[in-house]
Structures are given as structure tokens and as C-alpha cells.
């Protein structure tokens, strides 16, 4: 470690990213123990890959990849975290190993497509479709090579039974992303998506990001005393989304002094 | 009792060096994966049973909390027995039960039970911080690997697993009381189940992040100090021996 940075507290954004990565890894593991039977298919819905899709949507490509890599690493060291309670390096080089490695490609593709876009159902659905295409292409190719089977047999074993469940998972992930992702991005501005450069005179107008301004973003730009007074921890407690409401007096002062000043995150200000 | 959760007890396995327990977990899970003869599986099953005994885990509670794996094993045995070819063990009308498939299903079940038993014993006997510390210790010499961060992430993941299970159980019970199970639409069923779980967990993450920031968390962690006794080294040697036996 660089001596100049030693003993420096980690940034709030990196701590938050670390905890969310761990949370989604835990959710993926829990998802592999939960299955929901559906009437239209004999194969129940396992929620592990559903949580991997959500992980990519919420955390983006970088942290989503870290979360899935941690999940695979835990399985590799012997914890029974893979679907059906499997564990160990033998699973990674077994017939289903292609699907496990394919998760890495899936999470990167979904995260890269959706990270800077609004989570509308067409965008999310397209991203999930692309990610799952990569997953199944990789998994089925691996299965074909491993079993030395023809393509038809590999597709029949590795894709067809899962299609009804997959369609339901994609639809549910789209609904959840549309409902939860905007608020999640507001709460974690600057962590999983770029910081907004909001024009305070017109808070609706944003450049370069889909994130909305947070309470500190607005207040720290308008009132220096506020930003100096708040501690890092306290600012995170208060980092709830500001639904385009700024205190009247601070809005007035901002209009008077720095109308066109782009804001930065409160964490930087503090 | 929740799978993969730590149980504080004064057992022989709890006292072992976490690094050796982690190495044993890795070696024995590989051994269970590659074993293909019944005698190999028998030896590994004996070791797995002894490890549960050494960790002083309550067998009844463990069996109750792992009922899900029993369902998987039965489903796999039935599926293998009905789909494999070869000579039939017995048949009912047009349905014949393959002897080869039945044996393959039983072997799958035995392997799964061995892995679950060993893993339950070791994770129940190793606290998340010790497990994270052991991983950090192994990764620390590697260049460009954020060992402390990975150790913390593993530590947090092992904390979140039981928390997520508990949260899911509570939300599921609440949803059932509101007759969500009667919903025919699977998308609504998943959404009604997952959304509140995520909302609750995100709230807990926020609190945890605030607490870590308030305590000035950083990656410049002091490496945990471990001392391997003779019994710890014997545990690793035994695991290597079992892996070698499984590879025969």
C-alpha cells in the first residue's frame, strides 16, 4: 500500500460498493436455495440467475462482475453455493461449468447496456435478453464440448427446459428494475453511476447522467456552511433522494450567485 | 439453525486454525467432487460424519434446516433412474427404472450430502471474520489482489446469508398471510416476494455503510496472526491424503 494513503479511511462510495457487492453475492447464494414451481414448466424457477440479473442492473458492470466473481470464488473454495448445493473446483470444470463462467459475461453485458440508461422496460428487457443470450451461448457450447454431444442434444438439455422460467425471470427483473432502480440510483449517486452535473437553476435539467441530485448535492453547492458542518457519516444517513425540492432560501441564493455552476457529490465537498 | 452460519461452541473443530480449516474445506470438496467408487464415498462420508460430531452440531436441527437438499436428492435419483438407459432394475408397465441411473442418482446424493456435511461443520466452526481472515492470509502475498477487501467482502457475505434467509422467511410468511401464494401470475408472485426483501436489505446496507464510515474503515488492515498446532497440520495432511484416495 502506498504509505501516503495508509490509514486513510476508505471513501464512502467504496465502502457502499463493497457492502452492496457482498449483499448481492449473498442474495445470489440464497437464490440458489430458493425455487418457485410454475405451472407451465416442469423445471422450477431457481432464483440464483434472477439475482445475478438484478445484480448487473443495480450494481453495473464493474461491481456486478466483482459480486459474481466473489460468488464463484466462494463456490470454488468449497462452500455449497452453486445451484443444487454443489461446490468445489470440480463443478467449475464439469458440464455446467460453462454456465457458471457465462455468468461473468452476462453480468458485464447487462451492466454495460443499462448503466447509463433509464431503466425503461424495453432497455432493461433488451439488456437482459442480450446477457442471457451470451450466458446460454457460452453454457451450451461448453456442454456440447464436455459431453461430445450434437448441438441439438446440447440445446435440448441446456436451454429448452429453462425457457419458460427464463421468460418469467426477465419479465420480473424488468418490473423490479423499473420500480426500484431510479430510487436506488438516487440513493447511491456517484457509487454505481456517474455523478450528476445538475443545473441548480433548473433541477430537472441534467447532463451526462440519469442520476437525480441528492440532498447534500444541492445543499453543499448552495450553502458552504452546510457542507462544512456535516460529517461523512451523517451525510450518508441523510443521503435520501431530493425530489427536486430545495429549501427556498438556498434556492434563492443559488439563483443569485451561481446559476450555472455544476454541482459535485457531497462526499467530495466534505 | 441456518445453513452456512456460525455456531459458537467449545468444540475441537472450533479450536483449529482457520487457515487449515479453509484448506481442508477446499481439498475435501474437490475430493467429494471427483470420487467415483463407493468405497471412496464411504471413507469421505465417515470423515464428514466425524467432522459434524467434532463441531458438536445438533444433528436433528441440521437435518431440519437442510430438508431442501433432501428434496433435491430424491428428485435427482428419480430423474436419473427414469431417464438413464441400460438394464432395468424393475418396471411398472411402460415405465422402467434403470439400475445404472439409480446408482448414478445415489452417488450424486452421497456426494452432495458429504459436501453439505463437511461445509456445515467447517462454516459452523469458523466465524465469518476468521474465514475472511484466512482468505486474506492466503491472498495477501499475491500482487495486484486487494486481499483485505476480498476478505472483508467474504466476511460481509457470510453475515448477509443468514440475514437474507431470515428476511426472506419473514417476508414469505407475511406474503402467505396475505394470500400471495394464491396468485396465478408468476411475475407478480416473484415481484411481491423479492421487492420487500430487497427494500429491507437495502435499508440494512445503508445502516451498515454508515456504521463502517463512522468507524473510519480502511483497507490497511492488520493481518490476523494464526498459529498452526500439530493437530492443524494433521488436518491438512489428512485432507491431502483423502484427495489422493479420491483421485485413485
Short mmCIF file of C-alpha atoms in Angstrom, two decimals:
data_model
loop_
_atom_site.label_atom_id
_atom_site.label_comp_id
_atom_site.label_asym_id
_atom_site.label_seq_id
_atom_site.Cartn_x
_atom_site.Cartn_y
_atom_site.Cartn_z
CA UNK A 1 0.00 0.00 0.00
CA UNK A 2 1.17 3.50 -0.73
CA UNK A 3 2.43 4.97 2.57
CA UNK A 4 0.79 8.29 1.80
CA UNK A 5 -2.62 6.64 1.62
CA UNK A 6 -2.10 4.21 4.50
CA UNK A 7 -4.53 4.59 7.42
CA UNK A 8 -6.72 6.89 5.33
CA UNK A 9 -10.39 5.94 5.71
CA UNK A 10 -11.86 4.39 2.60
CA UNK A 11 -14.22 6.64 0.70
CA UNK A 12 -17.90 6.43 1.43
CA UNK A 13 -18.54 5.32 -2.15
CA UNK A 14 -16.09 2.43 -1.98
CA UNK A 15 -17.50 1.21 1.35
CA UNK A 16 -21.00 1.33 -0.03
CA UNK A 17 -19.93 -0.52 -3.17
CA UNK A 18 -18.19 -3.18 -1.10
CA UNK A 19 -21.24 -3.80 1.05
CA UNK A 20 -23.63 -3.91 -1.89
CA UNK A 21 -21.33 -6.39 -3.67
CA UNK A 22 -21.39 -8.61 -0.59
CA UNK A 23 -25.17 -8.26 -0.30
CA UNK A 24 -25.79 -9.31 -3.89
CA UNK A 25 -23.36 -12.22 -3.53
CA UNK A 26 -25.37 -13.36 -0.52
CA UNK A 27 -28.61 -12.92 -2.45
CA UNK A 28 -27.27 -15.00 -5.35
CA UNK A 29 -26.32 -17.72 -2.86
CA UNK A 30 -29.71 -17.58 -1.15
CA UNK A 31 -31.36 -17.60 -4.58
CA UNK A 32 -29.74 -20.90 -5.42
CA UNK A 33 -31.58 -22.42 -2.43
CA UNK A 34 -34.97 -20.97 -3.39
CA UNK A 35 -37.04 -22.37 -6.24
CA UNK A 36 -40.57 -21.39 -7.21
CA UNK A 37 -42.65 -24.00 -9.06
CA UNK A 38 -44.50 -22.76 -12.13
CA UNK A 39 -47.47 -24.47 -13.75
CA UNK A 40 -46.30 -24.10 -17.36
CA UNK A 41 -42.99 -25.92 -16.99
CA UNK A 42 -41.71 -28.98 -15.14
CA UNK A 43 -38.50 -27.08 -14.29
CA UNK A 44 -39.00 -24.75 -11.29
CA UNK A 45 -37.61 -21.21 -11.29
CA UNK A 46 -34.30 -21.06 -9.42
CA UNK A 47 -33.67 -17.53 -8.27
CA UNK A 48 -29.85 -17.55 -8.48
CA UNK A 49 -29.59 -16.26 -12.05
CA UNK A 50 -32.51 -13.94 -11.38
CA UNK A 51 -30.45 -12.27 -8.64
CA UNK A 52 -27.44 -12.18 -10.98
CA UNK A 53 -29.57 -10.22 -13.44
CA UNK A 54 -30.65 -7.85 -10.66
CA UNK A 55 -27.03 -7.57 -9.53
CA UNK A 56 -25.99 -6.43 -13.02
CA UNK A 57 -28.89 -4.00 -13.23
CA UNK A 58 -28.30 -2.45 -9.81
CA UNK A 59 -24.51 -2.53 -9.50
CA UNK A 60 -23.42 -2.06 -13.12
CA UNK A 61 -20.69 -3.99 -14.95
CA UNK A 62 -17.74 -3.35 -12.62
CA UNK A 63 -19.24 -4.09 -9.24
CA UNK A 64 -21.63 -6.66 -10.68
CA UNK A 65 -18.63 -8.55 -12.03
CA UNK A 66 -16.93 -8.31 -8.63
CA UNK A 67 -20.04 -9.67 -6.92
CA UNK A 68 -20.42 -12.63 -9.29
CA UNK A 69 -16.68 -13.33 -9.14
CA UNK A 70 -16.94 -13.45 -5.35
CA UNK A 71 -19.85 -15.89 -5.66
CA UNK A 72 -17.81 -18.14 -7.98
CA UNK A 73 -14.78 -17.83 -5.70
CA UNK A 74 -16.79 -18.91 -2.66
CA UNK A 75 -18.08 -21.91 -4.59
CA UNK A 76 -14.57 -22.75 -5.75
CA UNK A 77 -13.17 -22.85 -2.21
CA UNK A 78 -15.81 -25.39 -1.27
CA UNK A 79 -18.88 -23.58 0.08
CA UNK A 80 -22.04 -25.21 -1.35
CA UNK A 81 -23.28 -22.07 -3.07
CA UNK A 82 -23.90 -23.25 -6.63
CA UNK A 83 -27.41 -24.29 -7.66
CA UNK A 84 -28.40 -27.57 -6.04
CA UNK A 85 -25.81 -27.16 -3.26
CA UNK A 86 -22.86 -28.08 -5.45
CA UNK A 87 -19.39 -26.81 -4.58
CA UNK A 88 -15.74 -27.10 -5.39
CA UNK A 89 -13.47 -26.69 -8.38
CA UNK A 90 -14.88 -29.92 -9.86
CA UNK A 91 -18.17 -28.10 -10.58
CA UNK A 92 -16.36 -25.33 -12.46
CA UNK A 93 -14.77 -27.81 -14.84
CA UNK A 94 -17.88 -30.03 -15.00
CA UNK A 95 -20.68 -29.97 -17.60
CA UNK A 96 -22.40 -26.94 -16.04
CA UNK A 97 -19.14 -25.01 -15.60
CA UNK A 98 -19.84 -23.08 -18.81
CA UNK A 99 -22.98 -21.59 -17.31
CA UNK A 100 -21.12 -20.53 -14.16
CA UNK A 101 -18.35 -18.86 -16.18
CA UNK A 102 -21.03 -17.45 -18.50
CA UNK A 103 -22.50 -15.53 -15.56
CA UNK A 104 -19.44 -13.27 -15.74
CA UNK A 105 -20.16 -12.39 -19.37
CA UNK A 106 -23.85 -11.95 -18.66
CA UNK A 107 -23.34 -9.52 -15.80
CA UNK A 108 -20.89 -7.39 -17.80
CA UNK A 109 -23.19 -7.20 -20.84
CA UNK A 110 -26.33 -6.35 -18.85
CA UNK A 111 -24.49 -3.84 -16.69
CA UNK A 112 -22.80 -2.13 -19.64
CA UNK A 113 -26.05 -1.73 -21.54
CA UNK A 114 -28.17 -0.44 -18.67
CA UNK A 115 -25.69 1.52 -16.58
CA UNK A 116 -26.15 4.90 -18.27
CA UNK A 117 -29.69 4.50 -19.46
CA UNK A 118 -33.03 4.97 -17.80
CA UNK A 119 -34.43 1.63 -16.64
CA UNK A 120 -37.34 1.52 -19.03
CA UNK A 121 -38.81 -1.88 -19.78
CA UNK A 122 -37.59 -2.02 -23.43
CA UNK A 123 -34.00 -1.11 -22.46
CA UNK A 124 -33.90 -3.47 -19.49
CA UNK A 125 -35.57 -6.26 -21.43
CA UNK A 126 -33.15 -5.91 -24.33
CA UNK A 127 -30.16 -5.89 -21.98
CA UNK A 128 -31.39 -8.97 -20.14
CA UNK A 129 -32.05 -10.74 -23.42
CA UNK A 130 -28.54 -9.94 -24.66
CA UNK A 131 -26.95 -11.04 -21.38
CA UNK A 132 -28.87 -14.31 -21.29
CA UNK A 133 -28.03 -14.98 -24.93
CA UNK A 134 -24.33 -14.71 -24.04
CA UNK A 135 -24.84 -16.92 -20.97
CA UNK A 136 -26.62 -19.70 -22.83
CA UNK A 137 -24.32 -19.47 -25.87
CA UNK A 138 -21.32 -20.00 -23.61
CA UNK A 139 -23.00 -22.63 -21.43
CA UNK A 140 -24.38 -24.69 -24.31
CA UNK A 141 -21.08 -24.58 -26.22
CA UNK A 142 -19.27 -25.78 -23.09
CA UNK A 143 -21.90 -28.51 -22.54
CA UNK A 144 -21.57 -29.67 -26.15
CA UNK A 145 -17.78 -29.90 -25.91
CA UNK A 146 -17.88 -31.57 -22.50
CA UNK A 147 -20.46 -34.22 -23.44
CA UNK A 148 -19.25 -34.50 -27.03
CA UNK A 149 -22.92 -34.31 -27.99
CA UNK A 150 -24.55 -32.81 -31.11
CA UNK A 151 -25.88 -29.26 -30.95
CA UNK A 152 -29.50 -30.44 -30.86
CA UNK A 153 -28.88 -32.55 -27.75
CA UNK A 154 -26.93 -29.78 -26.02
CA UNK A 155 -29.70 -27.26 -26.71
CA UNK A 156 -32.38 -29.73 -25.60
CA UNK A 157 -30.58 -30.32 -22.31
CA UNK A 158 -29.20 -26.85 -21.62
CA UNK A 159 -31.76 -24.40 -22.96
CA UNK A 160 -35.26 -25.64 -23.79
CA UNK A 161 -36.38 -26.72 -20.28
CA UNK A 162 -35.35 -23.35 -18.87
CA UNK A 163 -37.03 -21.08 -21.43
CA UNK A 164 -40.43 -20.62 -19.68
CA UNK A 165 -38.73 -19.83 -16.36
CA UNK A 166 -36.26 -17.54 -18.07
CA UNK A 167 -39.04 -15.52 -19.70
CA UNK A 168 -40.72 -15.07 -16.31
CA UNK A 169 -37.45 -14.07 -14.64
CA UNK A 170 -36.68 -11.49 -17.33
CA UNK A 171 -40.18 -10.03 -17.04
CA UNK A 172 -39.98 -9.89 -13.24
CA UNK A 173 -36.49 -8.31 -13.37
CA UNK A 174 -37.80 -5.64 -15.77
CA UNK A 175 -40.70 -4.83 -13.44
CA UNK A 176 -38.43 -4.68 -10.38
CA UNK A 177 -35.81 -2.57 -12.16
CA UNK A 178 -38.40 -0.05 -13.27
CA UNK A 179 -39.86 0.15 -9.78
CA UNK A 180 -36.68 0.22 -7.70
CA UNK A 181 -33.73 1.28 -9.82
CA UNK A 182 -34.40 5.05 -10.07
CA UNK A 183 -34.61 5.39 -6.29
CA UNK A 184 -31.57 3.13 -5.82
CA UNK A 185 -29.52 5.28 -8.20
CA UNK A 186 -30.59 8.43 -6.41
CA UNK A 187 -29.50 7.00 -3.07
CA UNK A 188 -26.18 5.83 -4.44
CA UNK A 189 -25.26 8.67 -6.70
CA UNK A 190 -21.59 8.55 -7.62
CA UNK A 191 -21.21 4.94 -6.49
CA UNK A 192 -22.75 2.83 -9.25
CA UNK A 193 -23.47 5.59 -11.76
CA UNK A 194 -21.72 8.80 -12.70
CA UNK A 195 -22.25 11.89 -10.59
CA UNK A 196 -24.78 14.27 -11.92
CA UNK A 197 -23.87 17.71 -13.14
CA UNK A 198 -27.21 19.28 -12.36
CA UNK A 199 -28.04 22.83 -13.15
CA UNK A 200 -29.44 24.14 -9.90
CA UNK A 201 -31.46 26.82 -11.58
CA UNK A 202 -33.33 24.05 -13.32
CA UNK A 203 -33.01 20.82 -11.31
CA UNK A 204 -34.92 18.86 -13.94
CA UNK A 205 -32.18 19.51 -16.47
CA UNK A 206 -29.28 17.09 -16.16
CA UNK A 207 -26.25 16.44 -18.24
CA UNK A 208 -24.49 13.14 -18.69
CA UNK A 209 -26.29 11.01 -16.15
CA UNK A 210 -29.63 9.60 -15.20
CA UNK A 211 -28.99 10.21 -11.50
CA UNK A 212 -31.01 12.81 -9.71
CA UNK A 213 -29.46 15.30 -7.26
CA UNK A 214 -29.28 14.33 -3.62
CA UNK A 215 -29.93 16.49 -0.61
CA UNK A 216 -26.25 17.15 0.00
CA UNK A 217 -25.55 17.75 -3.67
CA UNK A 218 -27.94 20.62 -3.65
CA UNK A 219 -27.19 21.93 -0.19
CA UNK A 220 -23.41 21.70 -0.40
CA UNK A 221 -23.38 23.73 -3.58
CA UNK A 222 -25.73 26.34 -2.27
CA UNK A 223 -24.66 26.63 1.33
CA UNK A 224 -20.96 26.10 2.10
CA UNK A 225 -21.62 26.12 5.83
CA UNK A 226 -23.87 23.08 5.45
CA UNK A 227 -21.21 21.08 3.67
CA UNK A 228 -18.58 22.01 6.25
CA UNK A 229 -20.81 21.13 9.13
CA UNK A 230 -21.91 17.71 8.02
CA UNK A 231 -19.71 14.75 8.73
CA UNK A 232 -19.26 11.98 6.20
CA UNK A 233 -21.33 9.52 8.20
CA UNK A 234 -24.10 11.92 8.91
CA UNK A 235 -24.29 12.94 5.28
CA UNK A 236 -24.90 9.34 4.29
CA UNK A 237 -27.74 8.99 6.72
CA UNK A 238 -29.29 11.97 5.06
CA UNK A 239 -28.49 10.85 1.53
CA UNK A 240 -32.05 10.30 0.60
CA UNK A 241 -33.21 11.48 -2.75
CA UNK A 242 -34.21 15.05 -3.10
CA UNK A 243 -37.33 15.06 -5.24
CA UNK A 244 -36.38 18.33 -6.89
CA UNK A 245 -37.14 20.31 -3.73
CA UNK A 246 -34.53 22.71 -2.48
CA UNK A 247 -35.08 24.96 0.55
CA UNK A 248 -36.45 28.25 -0.67
CA UNK A 249 -33.75 30.44 0.85
CA UNK A 250 -30.91 28.34 -0.54
CA UNK A 251 -32.54 28.18 -3.95
CA UNK A 252 -32.76 31.96 -3.95
CA UNK A 253 -29.14 32.37 -3.01
CA UNK A 254 -28.06 29.91 -5.64
CA UNK A 255 -30.02 31.75 -8.26
CA UNK A 256 -28.39 34.96 -7.21
CA UNK A 257 -24.81 33.79 -7.07
CA UNK A 258 -24.02 30.72 -9.16
CA UNK A 259 -26.76 29.94 -11.53
CA UNK A 260 -24.76 27.85 -13.96
CA UNK A 261 -22.41 26.15 -11.52
CA UNK A 262 -22.46 22.38 -11.94
CA UNK A 263 -22.53 20.53 -8.63
CA UNK A 264 -20.43 17.66 -7.43
CA UNK A 265 -21.23 14.97 -4.91
CA UNK A 266 -21.40 15.87 -1.25
CA UNK A 267 -18.78 13.27 -0.47
CA UNK A 268 -16.26 15.27 -2.46
CA UNK A 269 -17.37 18.50 -0.89
CA UNK A 270 -16.92 17.15 2.59
CA UNK B 1 -30.17 -23.25 12.61
CA UNK B 2 -29.37 -21.74 9.21
CA UNK B 3 -27.01 -23.30 6.65
CA UNK B 4 -23.55 -21.69 6.41
CA UNK B 5 -23.97 -19.83 9.69
CA UNK B 6 -21.50 -19.80 12.58
CA UNK B 7 -22.37 -21.61 15.82
CA UNK B 8 -20.32 -20.67 18.86
CA UNK B 9 -19.35 -23.86 20.75
CA UNK B 10 -16.27 -25.07 22.62
CA UNK B 11 -15.60 -27.92 20.20
CA UNK B 12 -12.39 -29.49 18.88
CA UNK B 13 -13.09 -28.20 15.37
CA UNK B 14 -13.70 -24.64 16.61
CA UNK B 15 -10.18 -24.58 18.07
CA UNK B 16 -8.44 -25.45 14.80
CA UNK B 17 -6.53 -22.88 12.79
CA UNK B 18 -8.91 -21.16 10.29
CA UNK B 19 -6.30 -21.39 7.51
CA UNK B 20 -6.11 -25.17 7.94
CA UNK B 21 -9.90 -25.46 8.08
CA UNK B 22 -10.19 -23.45 4.85
CA UNK B 23 -7.56 -25.62 3.14
CA UNK B 24 -9.36 -28.76 4.37
CA UNK B 25 -12.67 -27.44 3.06
CA UNK B 26 -11.17 -26.81 -0.38
CA UNK B 27 -9.41 -30.19 -0.55
CA UNK B 28 -12.34 -32.23 0.74
CA UNK B 29 -14.89 -30.57 -1.54
CA UNK B 30 -12.66 -31.38 -4.52
CA UNK B 31 -12.28 -34.95 -3.19
CA UNK B 32 -16.06 -35.36 -2.91
CA UNK B 33 -16.47 -33.98 -6.44
CA UNK B 34 -14.01 -36.37 -8.08
CA UNK B 35 -14.72 -39.57 -6.04
CA UNK B 36 -16.46 -42.19 -8.16
CA UNK B 37 -16.20 -45.52 -6.26
CA UNK B 38 -18.49 -46.43 -3.40
CA UNK B 39 -15.54 -47.17 -1.07
CA UNK B 40 -14.15 -43.67 -1.68
CA UNK B 41 -17.52 -42.14 -0.93
CA UNK B 42 -17.80 -44.33 2.18
CA UNK B 43 -14.49 -43.05 3.58
CA UNK B 44 -15.41 -39.44 2.82
CA UNK B 45 -18.85 -39.90 4.38
CA UNK B 46 -17.22 -41.24 7.55
CA UNK B 47 -14.94 -38.19 7.69
CA UNK B 48 -17.90 -35.88 7.07
CA UNK B 49 -19.90 -37.51 9.88
CA UNK B 50 -16.89 -37.24 12.23
CA UNK B 51 -16.48 -33.56 11.36
CA UNK B 52 -20.14 -32.91 12.26
CA UNK B 53 -19.54 -34.73 15.53
CA UNK B 54 -16.30 -32.78 16.15
CA UNK B 55 -18.14 -29.49 15.59
CA UNK B 56 -20.85 -30.58 18.09
CA UNK B 57 -23.65 -29.65 15.71
CA UNK B 58 -27.20 -30.65 16.67
CA UNK B 59 -27.99 -33.34 14.09
CA UNK B 60 -31.77 -33.00 14.34
CA UNK B 61 -31.79 -29.24 13.78
CA UNK B 62 -29.25 -29.58 10.99
CA UNK B 63 -31.39 -32.17 9.21
CA UNK B 64 -34.46 -29.95 9.60
CA UNK B 65 -32.71 -26.90 8.18
CA UNK B 66 -31.28 -28.84 5.24
CA UNK B 67 -34.54 -30.54 4.15
CA UNK B 68 -34.25 -28.71 0.83
CA UNK B 69 -31.25 -30.85 -0.12
CA UNK B 70 -33.25 -34.00 0.63
CA UNK B 71 -35.85 -32.87 -1.93
CA UNK B 72 -33.10 -32.22 -4.49
CA UNK B 73 -31.51 -35.63 -3.89
CA UNK B 74 -34.82 -37.51 -4.22
CA UNK B 75 -35.67 -35.54 -7.38
CA UNK B 76 -32.26 -36.30 -8.91
CA UNK B 77 -32.45 -40.01 -8.06
CA UNK B 78 -35.94 -40.29 -9.60
CA UNK B 79 -34.89 -38.28 -12.65
CA UNK B 80 -31.70 -40.31 -13.23
CA UNK B 81 -33.49 -43.64 -12.65
CA UNK B 82 -36.20 -42.81 -15.17
CA UNK B 83 -34.04 -41.25 -17.89
CA UNK B 84 -30.89 -43.39 -17.94
CA UNK B 85 -30.66 -46.34 -20.33
CA UNK B 86 -29.24 -49.81 -19.62
CA UNK B 87 -30.76 -52.81 -17.87
CA UNK B 88 -33.91 -52.15 -15.85
CA UNK B 89 -33.92 -52.62 -12.08
CA UNK B 90 -37.69 -53.10 -12.15
CA UNK B 91 -40.55 -51.74 -14.21
CA UNK B 92 -44.19 -50.67 -13.82
CA UNK B 93 -45.97 -51.05 -17.11
CA UNK B 94 -44.21 -48.82 -19.64
CA UNK B 95 -42.01 -47.10 -17.02
CA UNK B 96 -38.74 -48.86 -16.27
CA UNK B 97 -36.27 -47.88 -13.56
CA UNK B 98 -32.67 -48.00 -14.81
CA UNK B 99 -30.18 -49.69 -12.47
CA UNK B 100 -27.36 -47.51 -13.80
CA UNK B 101 -29.43 -44.35 -13.39
CA UNK B 102 -30.46 -45.32 -9.88
CA UNK B 103 -26.81 -45.87 -8.88
CA UNK B 104 -25.75 -42.58 -10.51
CA UNK B 105 -28.51 -40.78 -8.60
CA UNK B 106 -27.46 -42.36 -5.32
CA UNK B 107 -23.83 -41.37 -5.93
CA UNK B 108 -24.89 -37.79 -6.68
CA UNK B 109 -26.88 -37.74 -3.44
CA UNK B 110 -23.98 -39.16 -1.45
CA UNK B 111 -21.55 -36.57 -2.88
CA UNK B 112 -23.96 -33.75 -2.14
CA UNK B 113 -24.51 -34.91 1.44
CA UNK B 114 -20.75 -35.22 2.01
CA UNK B 115 -20.12 -31.69 0.72
CA UNK B 116 -23.01 -30.28 2.75
CA UNK B 117 -21.89 -32.06 5.92
CA UNK B 118 -18.24 -31.01 5.65
CA UNK B 119 -19.15 -27.46 4.73
CA UNK B 120 -21.76 -27.17 7.50
CA UNK B 121 -19.25 -28.42 10.06
CA UNK B 122 -16.46 -26.09 8.96
CA UNK B 123 -18.58 -22.97 8.49
CA UNK B 124 -20.36 -23.62 11.79
CA UNK B 125 -16.97 -23.94 13.50
CA UNK B 126 -15.32 -20.90 11.87
CA UNK B 127 -16.53 -17.39 12.50
CA UNK B 128 -17.03 -15.20 9.39
CA UNK B 129 -14.20 -12.91 10.50
CA UNK B 130 -11.85 -15.89 10.85
CA UNK B 131 -12.86 -17.24 7.44
CA UNK B 132 -12.34 -13.80 5.87
CA UNK B 133 -9.03 -13.52 7.73
CA UNK B 134 -7.88 -16.89 6.41
CA UNK B 135 -8.74 -15.91 2.83
CA UNK B 136 -6.89 -12.61 3.32
CA UNK B 137 -3.88 -14.52 4.65
CA UNK B 138 -3.80 -16.77 1.57
CA UNK B 139 -4.30 -13.91 -0.90
CA UNK B 140 -2.02 -11.39 0.81
CA UNK B 141 1.22 -12.41 -0.98
CA UNK B 142 -0.38 -12.20 -4.43
CA UNK B 143 0.37 -8.94 -6.27
CA UNK B 144 -2.47 -6.73 -7.56
CA UNK B 145 -5.04 -8.63 -5.47
CA UNK B 146 -6.96 -6.49 -2.94
CA UNK B 147 -6.73 -9.20 -0.27
CA UNK B 148 -8.12 -7.13 2.61
CA UNK B 149 -11.10 -6.02 0.54
CA UNK B 150 -11.84 -9.58 -0.61
CA UNK B 151 -11.56 -10.79 2.99
CA UNK B 152 -14.00 -8.12 4.14
CA UNK B 153 -16.37 -8.93 1.28
CA UNK B 154 -16.37 -12.63 2.23
CA UNK B 155 -16.90 -11.68 5.85
CA UNK B 156 -19.86 -9.47 4.92
CA UNK B 157 -21.30 -12.10 2.57
CA UNK B 158 -21.27 -14.71 5.31
CA UNK B 159 -23.05 -12.20 7.56
CA UNK B 160 -25.61 -11.39 4.87
CA UNK B 161 -26.51 -15.02 4.03
CA UNK B 162 -28.35 -15.77 7.30
CA UNK B 163 -29.72 -12.22 7.33
CA UNK B 164 -31.14 -12.69 3.82
CA UNK B 165 -32.58 -16.10 4.73
CA UNK B 166 -34.27 -14.65 7.79
CA UNK B 167 -35.59 -11.69 5.82
CA UNK B 168 -36.89 -13.98 3.06
CA UNK B 169 -38.60 -16.25 5.62
CA UNK B 170 -40.31 -13.27 7.30
CA UNK B 171 -41.43 -11.71 4.03
CA UNK B 172 -42.61 -15.05 2.69
CA UNK B 173 -44.67 -15.67 5.85
CA UNK B 174 -46.15 -12.18 5.58
CA UNK B 175 -46.90 -12.70 1.90
CA UNK B 176 -48.57 -16.05 2.59
CA UNK B 177 -50.75 -14.46 5.23
CA UNK B 178 -51.88 -12.04 2.52
CA UNK B 179 -52.63 -14.96 0.17
CA UNK B 180 -49.84 -14.07 -2.28
CA UNK B 181 -49.38 -17.82 -2.81
CA UNK B 182 -52.78 -17.88 -4.48
CA UNK B 183 -51.57 -15.50 -7.19
CA UNK B 184 -51.60 -17.31 -10.52
CA UNK B 185 -49.32 -14.77 -12.20
CA UNK B 186 -45.70 -15.87 -11.51
CA UNK B 187 -44.30 -12.41 -12.28
CA UNK B 188 -46.47 -10.85 -9.61
CA UNK B 189 -45.55 -13.63 -7.20
CA UNK B 190 -41.83 -13.06 -7.68
CA UNK B 191 -42.22 -9.28 -7.53
CA UNK B 192 -44.31 -9.38 -4.36
CA UNK B 193 -41.70 -11.60 -2.75
CA UNK B 194 -38.43 -10.05 -3.94
CA UNK B 195 -39.23 -6.34 -3.75
CA UNK B 196 -39.88 -6.16 0.01
CA UNK B 197 -36.85 -8.40 0.65
CA UNK B 198 -34.65 -6.03 -1.35
CA UNK B 199 -36.13 -2.94 0.30
CA UNK B 200 -35.45 -4.30 3.79
CA UNK B 201 -31.94 -5.44 2.91
CA UNK B 202 -31.04 -2.14 1.22
CA UNK B 203 -32.07 -0.33 4.39
CA UNK B 204 -29.78 -2.57 6.44
CA UNK B 205 -26.93 -1.97 3.97
CA UNK B 206 -27.37 1.78 4.40
CA UNK B 207 -27.08 1.42 8.16
CA UNK B 208 -24.04 -0.83 7.86
CA UNK B 209 -22.33 1.58 5.44
CA UNK B 210 -22.95 4.44 7.84
CA UNK B 211 -21.53 2.44 10.72
CA UNK B 212 -18.40 1.47 8.76
CA UNK B 213 -17.82 5.05 7.63
CA UNK B 214 -18.29 6.29 11.17
CA UNK B 215 -15.62 3.84 12.32
CA UNK B 216 -13.24 5.04 9.56
CA UNK B 217 -13.00 1.66 7.83
CA UNK B 218 -9.98 1.31 5.54
CA UNK B 219 -8.22 -1.46 3.61
CA UNK B 220 -4.99 -1.11 5.53
CA UNK B 221 -5.88 -3.92 7.90
CA UNK B 222 -3.55 -5.67 10.26
CA UNK B 223 -3.18 -9.28 9.14
CA UNK B 224 -4.60 -11.72 11.68
CA UNK B 225 -1.97 -13.79 13.47
CA UNK B 226 -2.55 -17.54 13.43
CA UNK B 227 -0.56 -20.38 14.94
CA UNK B 228 -0.83 -23.84 13.41
CA UNK B 229 -0.53 -26.60 16.01
CA UNK B 230 0.28 -30.22 15.20
CA UNK B 231 -3.41 -31.11 15.07
CA UNK B 232 -3.96 -28.38 12.45
CA UNK B 233 -1.18 -29.72 10.26
CA UNK B 234 -2.59 -33.24 10.72
CA UNK B 235 -5.97 -31.97 9.48
CA UNK B 236 -4.39 -30.65 6.25
CA UNK B 237 -2.35 -33.83 5.75
CA UNK B 238 -5.48 -35.95 6.26
CA UNK B 239 -7.33 -33.84 3.68
CA UNK B 240 -4.49 -34.22 1.16
CA UNK B 241 -4.50 -37.98 1.78
CA UNK B 242 -8.26 -38.18 1.21
CA UNK B 243 -7.96 -36.18 -2.01
CA UNK B 244 -5.25 -38.56 -3.20
CA UNK B 245 -7.52 -41.53 -2.35
CA UNK B 246 -10.41 -39.93 -4.25
CA UNK B 247 -8.22 -39.44 -7.31
CA UNK B 248 -7.32 -43.18 -7.48
#
